[in-house]
Tab-separated table of C-alpha atoms and ligand atoms in Angstrom:
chain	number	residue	atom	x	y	z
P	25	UNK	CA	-45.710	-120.452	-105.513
P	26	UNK	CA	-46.443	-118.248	-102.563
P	27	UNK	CA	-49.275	-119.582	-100.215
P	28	UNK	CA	-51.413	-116.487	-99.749
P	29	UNK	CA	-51.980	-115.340	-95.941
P	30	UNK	CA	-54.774	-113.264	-95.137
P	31	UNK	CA	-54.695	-111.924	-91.326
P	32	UNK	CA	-56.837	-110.407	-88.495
P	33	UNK	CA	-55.658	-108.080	-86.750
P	34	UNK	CA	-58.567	-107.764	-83.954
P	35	UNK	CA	-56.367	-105.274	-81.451
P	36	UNK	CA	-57.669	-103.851	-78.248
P	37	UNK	CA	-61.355	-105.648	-79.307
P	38	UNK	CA	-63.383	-108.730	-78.288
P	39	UNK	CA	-63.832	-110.060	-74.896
P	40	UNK	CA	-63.538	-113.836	-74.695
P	41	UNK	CA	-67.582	-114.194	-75.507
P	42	UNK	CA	-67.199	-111.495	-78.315
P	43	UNK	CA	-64.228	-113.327	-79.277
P	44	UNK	CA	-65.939	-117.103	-79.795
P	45	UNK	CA	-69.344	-115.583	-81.154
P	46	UNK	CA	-66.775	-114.218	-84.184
P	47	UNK	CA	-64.432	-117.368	-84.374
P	48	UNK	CA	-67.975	-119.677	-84.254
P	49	UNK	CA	-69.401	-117.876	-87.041
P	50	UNK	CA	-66.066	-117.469	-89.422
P	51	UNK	CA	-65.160	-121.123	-89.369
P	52	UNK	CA	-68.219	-122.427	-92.277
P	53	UNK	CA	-67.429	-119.421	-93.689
P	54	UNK	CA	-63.739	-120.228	-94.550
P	55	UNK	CA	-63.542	-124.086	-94.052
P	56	UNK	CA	-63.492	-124.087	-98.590
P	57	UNK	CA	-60.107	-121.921	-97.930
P	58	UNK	CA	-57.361	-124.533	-98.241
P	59	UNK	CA	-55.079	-122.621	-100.728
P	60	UNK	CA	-55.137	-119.806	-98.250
P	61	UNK	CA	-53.345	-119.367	-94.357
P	62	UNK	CA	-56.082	-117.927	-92.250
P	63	UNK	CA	-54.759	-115.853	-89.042
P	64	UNK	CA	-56.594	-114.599	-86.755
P	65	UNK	CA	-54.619	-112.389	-84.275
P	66	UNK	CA	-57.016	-111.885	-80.645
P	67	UNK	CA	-56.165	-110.132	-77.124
P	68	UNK	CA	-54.157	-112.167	-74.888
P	69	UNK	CA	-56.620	-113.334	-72.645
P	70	UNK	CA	-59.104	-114.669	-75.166
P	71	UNK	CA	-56.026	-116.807	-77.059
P	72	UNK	CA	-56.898	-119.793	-75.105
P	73	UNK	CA	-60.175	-119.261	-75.799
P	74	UNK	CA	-60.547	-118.647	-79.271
P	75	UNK	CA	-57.841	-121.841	-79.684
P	76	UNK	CA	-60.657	-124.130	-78.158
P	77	UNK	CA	-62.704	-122.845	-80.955
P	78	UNK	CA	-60.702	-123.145	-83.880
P	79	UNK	CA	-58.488	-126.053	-82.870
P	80	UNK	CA	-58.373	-128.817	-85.830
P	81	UNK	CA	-59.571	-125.983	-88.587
P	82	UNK	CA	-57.872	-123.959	-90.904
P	83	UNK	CA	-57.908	-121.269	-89.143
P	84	UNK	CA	-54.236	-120.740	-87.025
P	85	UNK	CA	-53.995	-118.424	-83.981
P	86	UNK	CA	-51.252	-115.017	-83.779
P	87	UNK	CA	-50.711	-113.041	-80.458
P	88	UNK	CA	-50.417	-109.485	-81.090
P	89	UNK	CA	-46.904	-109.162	-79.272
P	90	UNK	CA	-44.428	-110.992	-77.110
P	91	UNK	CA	-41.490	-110.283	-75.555
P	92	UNK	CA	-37.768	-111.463	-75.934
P	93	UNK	CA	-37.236	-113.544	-72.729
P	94	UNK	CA	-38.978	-116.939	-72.164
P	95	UNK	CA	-39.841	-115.763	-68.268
P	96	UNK	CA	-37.934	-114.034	-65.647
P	97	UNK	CA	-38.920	-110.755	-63.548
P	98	UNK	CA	-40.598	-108.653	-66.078
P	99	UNK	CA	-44.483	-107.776	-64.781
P	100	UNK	CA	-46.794	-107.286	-67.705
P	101	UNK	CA	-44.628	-109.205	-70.973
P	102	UNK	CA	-45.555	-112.710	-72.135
P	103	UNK	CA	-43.299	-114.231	-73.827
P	104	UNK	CA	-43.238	-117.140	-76.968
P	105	UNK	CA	-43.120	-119.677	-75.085
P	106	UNK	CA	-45.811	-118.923	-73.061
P	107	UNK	CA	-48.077	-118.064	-76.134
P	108	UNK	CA	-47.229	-121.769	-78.061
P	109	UNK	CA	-48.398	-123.001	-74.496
P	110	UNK	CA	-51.938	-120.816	-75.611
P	111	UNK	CA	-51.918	-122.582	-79.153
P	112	UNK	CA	-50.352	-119.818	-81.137
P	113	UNK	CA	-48.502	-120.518	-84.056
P	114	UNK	CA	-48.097	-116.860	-85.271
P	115	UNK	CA	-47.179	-113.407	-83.799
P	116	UNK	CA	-47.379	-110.240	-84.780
P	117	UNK	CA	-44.136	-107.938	-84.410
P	118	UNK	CA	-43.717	-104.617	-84.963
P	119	UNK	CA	-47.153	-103.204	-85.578
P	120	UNK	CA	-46.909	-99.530	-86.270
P	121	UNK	CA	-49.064	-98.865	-82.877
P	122	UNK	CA	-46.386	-100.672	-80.948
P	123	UNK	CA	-43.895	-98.312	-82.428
P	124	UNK	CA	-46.117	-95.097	-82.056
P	125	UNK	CA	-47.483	-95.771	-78.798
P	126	UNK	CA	-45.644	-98.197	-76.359
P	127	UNK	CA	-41.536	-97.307	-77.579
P	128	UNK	CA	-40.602	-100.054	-80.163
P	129	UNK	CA	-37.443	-99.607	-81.984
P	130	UNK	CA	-36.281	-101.580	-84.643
P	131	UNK	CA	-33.634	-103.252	-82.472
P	132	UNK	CA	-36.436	-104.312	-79.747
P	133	UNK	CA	-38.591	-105.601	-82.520
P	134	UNK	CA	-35.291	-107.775	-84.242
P	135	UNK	CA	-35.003	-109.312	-80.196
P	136	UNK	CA	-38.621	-110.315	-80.525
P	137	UNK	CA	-38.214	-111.668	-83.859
P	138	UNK	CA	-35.328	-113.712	-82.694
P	139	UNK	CA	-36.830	-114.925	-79.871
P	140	UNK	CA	-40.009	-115.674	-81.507
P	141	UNK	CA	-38.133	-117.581	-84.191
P	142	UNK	CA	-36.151	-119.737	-81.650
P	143	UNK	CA	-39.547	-120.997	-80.441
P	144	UNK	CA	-40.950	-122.288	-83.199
P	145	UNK	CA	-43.632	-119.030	-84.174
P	146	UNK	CA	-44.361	-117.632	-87.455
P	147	UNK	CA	-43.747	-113.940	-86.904
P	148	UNK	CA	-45.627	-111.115	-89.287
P	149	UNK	CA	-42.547	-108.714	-89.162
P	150	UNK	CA	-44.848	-105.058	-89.756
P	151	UNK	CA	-42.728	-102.051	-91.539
P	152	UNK	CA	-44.155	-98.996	-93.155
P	153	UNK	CA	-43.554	-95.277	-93.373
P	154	UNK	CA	-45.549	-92.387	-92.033
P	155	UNK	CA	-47.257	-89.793	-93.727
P	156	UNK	CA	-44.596	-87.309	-93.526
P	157	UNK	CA	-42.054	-89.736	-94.313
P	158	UNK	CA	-43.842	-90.638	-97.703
P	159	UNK	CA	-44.123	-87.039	-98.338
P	160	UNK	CA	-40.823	-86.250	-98.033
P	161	UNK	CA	-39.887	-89.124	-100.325
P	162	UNK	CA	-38.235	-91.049	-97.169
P	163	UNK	CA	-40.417	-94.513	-97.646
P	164	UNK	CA	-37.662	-96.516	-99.075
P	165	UNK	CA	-35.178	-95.552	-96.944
P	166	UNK	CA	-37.151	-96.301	-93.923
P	167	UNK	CA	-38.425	-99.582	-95.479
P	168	UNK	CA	-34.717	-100.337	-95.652
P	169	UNK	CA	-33.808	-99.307	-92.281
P	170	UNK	CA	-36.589	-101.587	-90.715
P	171	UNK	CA	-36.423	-104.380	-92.596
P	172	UNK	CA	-32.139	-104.721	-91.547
P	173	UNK	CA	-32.810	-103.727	-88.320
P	174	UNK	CA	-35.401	-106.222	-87.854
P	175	UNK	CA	-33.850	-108.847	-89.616
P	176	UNK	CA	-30.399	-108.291	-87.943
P	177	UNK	CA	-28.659	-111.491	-87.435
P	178	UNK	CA	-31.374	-113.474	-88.741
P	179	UNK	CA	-29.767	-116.552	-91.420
P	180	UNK	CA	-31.664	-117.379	-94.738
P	181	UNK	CA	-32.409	-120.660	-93.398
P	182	UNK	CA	-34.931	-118.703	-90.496
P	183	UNK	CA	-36.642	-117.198	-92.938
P	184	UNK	CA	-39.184	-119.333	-93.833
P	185	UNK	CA	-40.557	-118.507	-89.907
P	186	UNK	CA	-41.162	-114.884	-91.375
P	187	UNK	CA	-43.945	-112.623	-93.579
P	188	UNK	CA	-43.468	-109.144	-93.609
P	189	UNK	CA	-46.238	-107.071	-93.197
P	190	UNK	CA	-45.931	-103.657	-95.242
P	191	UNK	CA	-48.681	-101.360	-93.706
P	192	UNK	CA	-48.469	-97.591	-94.420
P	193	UNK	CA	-49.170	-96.290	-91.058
P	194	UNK	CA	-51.300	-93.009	-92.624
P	195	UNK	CA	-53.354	-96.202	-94.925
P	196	UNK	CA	-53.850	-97.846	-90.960
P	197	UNK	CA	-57.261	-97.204	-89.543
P	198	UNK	CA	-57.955	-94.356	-91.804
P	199	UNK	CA	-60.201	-95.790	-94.678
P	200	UNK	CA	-57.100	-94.422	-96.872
P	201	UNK	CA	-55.596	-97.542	-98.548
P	202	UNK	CA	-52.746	-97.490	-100.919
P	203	UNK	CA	-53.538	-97.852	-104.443
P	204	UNK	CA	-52.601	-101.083	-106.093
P	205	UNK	CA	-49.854	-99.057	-107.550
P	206	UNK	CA	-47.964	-97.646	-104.621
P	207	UNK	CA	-48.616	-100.943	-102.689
P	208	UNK	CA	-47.163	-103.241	-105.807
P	209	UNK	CA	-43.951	-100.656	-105.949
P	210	UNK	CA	-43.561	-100.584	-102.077
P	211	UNK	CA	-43.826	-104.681	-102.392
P	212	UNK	CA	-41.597	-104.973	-105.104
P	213	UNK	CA	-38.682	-102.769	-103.283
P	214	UNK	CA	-39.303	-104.953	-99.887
P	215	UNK	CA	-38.891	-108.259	-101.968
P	216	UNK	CA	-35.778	-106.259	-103.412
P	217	UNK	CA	-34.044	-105.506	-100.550
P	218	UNK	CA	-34.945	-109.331	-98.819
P	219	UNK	CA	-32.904	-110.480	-102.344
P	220	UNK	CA	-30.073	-107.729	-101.744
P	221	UNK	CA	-29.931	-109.019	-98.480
P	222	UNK	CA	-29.980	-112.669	-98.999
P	223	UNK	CA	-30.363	-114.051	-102.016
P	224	UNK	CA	-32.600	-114.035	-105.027
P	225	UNK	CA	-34.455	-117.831	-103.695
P	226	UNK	CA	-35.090	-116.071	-100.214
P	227	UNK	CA	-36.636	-112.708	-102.106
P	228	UNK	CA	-38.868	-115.457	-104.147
P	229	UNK	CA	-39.731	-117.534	-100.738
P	230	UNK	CA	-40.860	-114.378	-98.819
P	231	UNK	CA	-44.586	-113.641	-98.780
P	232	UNK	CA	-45.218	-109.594	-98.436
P	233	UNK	CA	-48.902	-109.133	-97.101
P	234	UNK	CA	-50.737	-105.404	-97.078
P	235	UNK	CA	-51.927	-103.695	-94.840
P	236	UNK	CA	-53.993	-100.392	-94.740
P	237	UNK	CA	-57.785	-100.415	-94.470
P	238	UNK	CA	-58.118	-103.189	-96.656
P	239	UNK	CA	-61.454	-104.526	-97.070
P	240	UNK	CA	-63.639	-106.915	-99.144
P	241	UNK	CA	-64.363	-104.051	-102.200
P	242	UNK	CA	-60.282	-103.194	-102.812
P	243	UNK	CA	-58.478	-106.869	-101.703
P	244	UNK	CA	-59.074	-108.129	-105.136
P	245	UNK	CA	-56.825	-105.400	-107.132
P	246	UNK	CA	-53.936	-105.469	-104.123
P	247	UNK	CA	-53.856	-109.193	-104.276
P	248	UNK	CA	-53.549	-109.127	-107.690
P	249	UNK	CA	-50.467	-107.747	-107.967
P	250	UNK	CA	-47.259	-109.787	-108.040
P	251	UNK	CA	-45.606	-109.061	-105.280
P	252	UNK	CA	-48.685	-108.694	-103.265
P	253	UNK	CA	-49.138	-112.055	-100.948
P	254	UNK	CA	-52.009	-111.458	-98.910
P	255	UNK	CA	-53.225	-109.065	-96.430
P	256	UNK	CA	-53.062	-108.267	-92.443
P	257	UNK	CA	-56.355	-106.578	-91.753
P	258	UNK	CA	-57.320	-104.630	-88.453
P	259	UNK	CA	-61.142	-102.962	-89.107
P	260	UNK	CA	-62.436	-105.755	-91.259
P	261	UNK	CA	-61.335	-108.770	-88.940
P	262	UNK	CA	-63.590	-107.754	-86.632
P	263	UNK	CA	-66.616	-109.323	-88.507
P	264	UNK	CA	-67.024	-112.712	-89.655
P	265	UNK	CA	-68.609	-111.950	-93.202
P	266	UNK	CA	-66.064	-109.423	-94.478
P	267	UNK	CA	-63.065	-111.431	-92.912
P	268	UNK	CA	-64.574	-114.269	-94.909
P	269	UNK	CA	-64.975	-112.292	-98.299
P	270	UNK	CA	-61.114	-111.167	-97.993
P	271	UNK	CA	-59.888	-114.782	-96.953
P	272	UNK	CA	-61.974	-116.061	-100.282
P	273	UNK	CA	-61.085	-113.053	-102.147
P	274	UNK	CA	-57.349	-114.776	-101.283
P	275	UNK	CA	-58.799	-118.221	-102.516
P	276	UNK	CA	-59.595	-117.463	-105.732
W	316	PEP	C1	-53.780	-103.223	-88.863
W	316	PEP	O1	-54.169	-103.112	-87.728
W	316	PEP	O2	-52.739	-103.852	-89.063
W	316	PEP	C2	-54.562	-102.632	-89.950
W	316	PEP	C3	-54.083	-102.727	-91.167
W	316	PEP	O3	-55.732	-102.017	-89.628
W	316	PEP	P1	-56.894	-101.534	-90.653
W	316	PEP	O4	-57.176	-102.687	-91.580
W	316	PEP	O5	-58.068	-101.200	-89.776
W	316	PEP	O6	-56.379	-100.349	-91.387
């Protein structure tokens, strides 16, 4: 049995004050959620913050990013170490913004997995296809080329450390989700090619979230589905009372 994960995403949002007033009002909303892993995925400078907040809840902290080396000469990075020393148990890798807007490949994002991994985080590994790409019939073959170039060198036995997040970058932002339907295939050929990869227990073991404007009227027909493990959410993080409905959407 997959443990359900749902996921904020809160991006370039939220100063630290922003950041507790939404933390502070979430926690009584979730604290019933014990069947479900609650993320919640803030700026870096607000990590240390919001981890004062939710510290002995069920509520676990993500950075958005990190960077492959635990410290050394490189201005602006943080790395994993660094962001378990800010009470993060989770990181996101991969987000389709990193890999529109600031360069990252598929072999930068398998470094940060690895090094991610090595320290002890959870990483939510994101993959999905462009517009064009799914309209030139291209999605599987770039869900395959991300998912083995992130997962590069990565044994079976790490792979409890990772989630992959499928998130259709034109279903990002847009108020466009996938339907249930092209969500549950897209699922269903990730979980595929983890078993062609590994194994058929590993393909079982692995939870596949959505993302894609997701939001408290569709989570209940995407989590539905069977391959469909939860949800990383950007828009509808970003207040308490519709984070809580997906998160006990994800409960029930
Ligand atoms: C995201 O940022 O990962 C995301 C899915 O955003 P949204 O829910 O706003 O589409």
């Amino acid at each position: 049995m997959r443990k359900p994960v749902i996921a904020g995403n809160w991006k370039l949002f939220k100063t630290s004050s922003e950041a507790v007033e939404l933390v502070t009002a979430l926690l009584p909303l979730v604290s019933g959620a014990t069947n479900v892993e609650i993320v919640v995925a803030p700026v870096f400078t607000v990590l240390d913050r919001v981890q004062r907040v939710i510290s002995g809840s069920n509520v676990n902290l993500s950075a958005q990013d990190c960077y492959w080396e635990a410290e050394g000469a490189f201005t602006g990075e943080i790395s994993p170490k660094m962001l378990l020393d800010a009470g993060c148990s989770h990181v996101i890798i991969g987000h389709s913004e990193r890999r529109q807007f600031f360069g990252e490949t598929d072999e930068t994002v398998n470094k940060k997995i690895k090094a991610a991994i090595a320290s002890g985080l959870v990483v939510l590994f994101c993959i999905g296809e462009t517009l064009a790409e799914r309209e030139s019939e291209k999605t599987f073959d770039v869900l395959k080329r991300q998912i083995i170039g992130g997962l590069t060198g990565i044994p079976e036995s790490d792979l409890a450390q990772v989630i992959v997040a499928y998130e259709p970058v034109w279903a990002i932002g847009t108020g466009r989700t996938a339907s249930d339907d092209q969500a549950q295939e897209a699922h269903a050929y990730i979980r595929g090619e983890i078993r062609s990869l590994y194994s058929a227990a590993a393909a079982e073991g692995m939870r596949v979230l959505y993302g894609g404007s997701v939001k408290p009227e569709n989570i209940a027909g995407l989590i539905s589905r069977q391959d469909i493990d939860g949800a990383l959410v950007g828009g509808a993080s970003l207040k308490a009372d519709s984070f809580a409905a997906l998160v006990n959407a994800a409960q029930k």
